[in-house]
GROMACS .gro file of C-alpha atoms in nm:
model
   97
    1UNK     CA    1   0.256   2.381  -3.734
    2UNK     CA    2   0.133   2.217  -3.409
    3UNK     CA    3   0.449   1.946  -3.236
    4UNK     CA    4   0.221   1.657  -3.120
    5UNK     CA    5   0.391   1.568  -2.813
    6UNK     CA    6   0.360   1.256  -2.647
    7UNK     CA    7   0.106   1.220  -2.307
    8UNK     CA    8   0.320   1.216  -1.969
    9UNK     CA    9   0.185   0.979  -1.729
   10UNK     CA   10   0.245   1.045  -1.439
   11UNK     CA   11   0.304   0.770  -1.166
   12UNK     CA   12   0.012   0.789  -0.885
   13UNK     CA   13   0.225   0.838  -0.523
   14UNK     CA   14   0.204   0.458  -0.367
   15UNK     CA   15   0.009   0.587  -0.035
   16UNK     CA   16  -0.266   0.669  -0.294
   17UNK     CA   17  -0.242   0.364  -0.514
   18UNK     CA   18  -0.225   0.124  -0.155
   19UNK     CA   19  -0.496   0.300  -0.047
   20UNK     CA   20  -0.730   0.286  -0.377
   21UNK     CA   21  -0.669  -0.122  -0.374
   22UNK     CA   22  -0.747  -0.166  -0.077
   23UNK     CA   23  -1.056   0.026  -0.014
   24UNK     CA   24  -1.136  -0.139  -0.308
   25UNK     CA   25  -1.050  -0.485  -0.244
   26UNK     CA   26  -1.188  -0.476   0.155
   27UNK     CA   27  -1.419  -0.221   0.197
   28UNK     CA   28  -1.304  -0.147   0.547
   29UNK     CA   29  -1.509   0.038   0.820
   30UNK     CA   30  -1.141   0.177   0.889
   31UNK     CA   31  -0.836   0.219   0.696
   32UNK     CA   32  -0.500   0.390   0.797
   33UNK     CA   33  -0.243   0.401   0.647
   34UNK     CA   34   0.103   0.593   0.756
   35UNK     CA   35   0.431   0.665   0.564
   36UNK     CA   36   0.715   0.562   0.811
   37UNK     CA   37   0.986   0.632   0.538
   38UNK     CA   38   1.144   0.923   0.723
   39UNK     CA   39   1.214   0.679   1.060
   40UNK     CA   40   1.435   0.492   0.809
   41UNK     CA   41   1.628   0.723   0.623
   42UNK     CA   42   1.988   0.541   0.588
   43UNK     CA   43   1.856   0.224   0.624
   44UNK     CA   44   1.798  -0.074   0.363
   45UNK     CA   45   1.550   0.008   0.119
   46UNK     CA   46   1.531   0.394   0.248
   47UNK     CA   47   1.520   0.592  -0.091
   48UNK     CA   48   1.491   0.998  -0.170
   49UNK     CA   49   1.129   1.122  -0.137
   50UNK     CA   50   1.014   0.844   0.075
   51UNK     CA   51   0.710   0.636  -0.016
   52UNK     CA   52   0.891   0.278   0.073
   53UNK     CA   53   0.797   0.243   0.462
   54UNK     CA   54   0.427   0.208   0.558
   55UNK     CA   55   0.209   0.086   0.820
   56UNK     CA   56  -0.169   0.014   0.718
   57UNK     CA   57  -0.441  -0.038   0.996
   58UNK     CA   58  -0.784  -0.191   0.860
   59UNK     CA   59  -1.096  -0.314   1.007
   60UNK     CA   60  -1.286  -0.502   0.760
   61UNK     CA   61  -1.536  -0.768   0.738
   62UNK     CA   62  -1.326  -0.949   0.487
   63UNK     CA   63  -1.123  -1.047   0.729
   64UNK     CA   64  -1.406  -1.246   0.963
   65UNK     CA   65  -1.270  -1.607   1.019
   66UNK     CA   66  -0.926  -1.553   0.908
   67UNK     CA   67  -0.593  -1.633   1.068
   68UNK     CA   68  -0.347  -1.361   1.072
   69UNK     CA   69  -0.076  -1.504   0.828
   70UNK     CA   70  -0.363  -1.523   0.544
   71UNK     CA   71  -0.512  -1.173   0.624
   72UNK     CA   72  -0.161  -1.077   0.505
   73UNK     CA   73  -0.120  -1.277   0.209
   74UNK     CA   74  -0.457  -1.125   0.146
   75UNK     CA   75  -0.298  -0.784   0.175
   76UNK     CA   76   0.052  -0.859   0.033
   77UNK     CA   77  -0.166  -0.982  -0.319
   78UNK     CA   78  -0.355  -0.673  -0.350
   79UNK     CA   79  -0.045  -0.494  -0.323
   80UNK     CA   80   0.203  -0.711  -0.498
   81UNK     CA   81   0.305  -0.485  -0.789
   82UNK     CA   82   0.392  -0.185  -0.484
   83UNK     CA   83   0.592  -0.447  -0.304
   84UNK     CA   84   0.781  -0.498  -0.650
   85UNK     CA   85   0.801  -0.163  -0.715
   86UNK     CA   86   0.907   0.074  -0.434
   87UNK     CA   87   0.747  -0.018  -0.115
   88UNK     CA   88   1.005  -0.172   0.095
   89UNK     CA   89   0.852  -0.273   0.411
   90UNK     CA   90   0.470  -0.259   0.480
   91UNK     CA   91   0.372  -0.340   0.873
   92UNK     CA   92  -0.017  -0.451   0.895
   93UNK     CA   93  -0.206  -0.454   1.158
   94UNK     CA   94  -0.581  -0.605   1.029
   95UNK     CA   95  -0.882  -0.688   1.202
   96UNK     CA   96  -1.218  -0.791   1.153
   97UNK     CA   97  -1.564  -0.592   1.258
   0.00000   0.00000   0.00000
């Protein structure tokens, strides 16, 4: 007799998931994004196997006409359940085409 075991999700790493909302959100021309977690290590918010330090470069038309404070609320929405969740600090540096 078969055990039916239950499915194991398994969480998507939060470079991935930032990434996949925001290329899907903005459609950017350019999109970078760069774990800094290791240049914290020991600091606030640091935690084992990284993941809660990033700094995301985009170009994107989205952003034509917008002042810099609501390109990143714009930024901080899409990626409000990571900012809940483990992402500690996320620097942005966003520009139009």
């Amino acid at each position: 007799m078969k055990t039916c075991m239950p499915e194991r999700i398994v969480a998507q790493p939060s470079k991935h998931r930032i990434e996949k909302k925001l290329r899907e959100k903005f459609s950017p021309s350019s999109l970078s994004i760069i774990d800094e977690s290791n240049l914290h290590v020991g600091h606030s918010g640091a935690r084992p196997g990284g993941e809660t330090h990033f700094r995301v470069k985009m170009v994107s038309n989205f952003f034509e006409g917008m002042s810099r404070i609501d390109k990143q609320r714009a930024v901080h929405q899409v990626l409000e359940s990571e900012l809940k969740e483990r992402v500690h600090a996320l620097s942005l540096e966003l520009t139009a085409d």
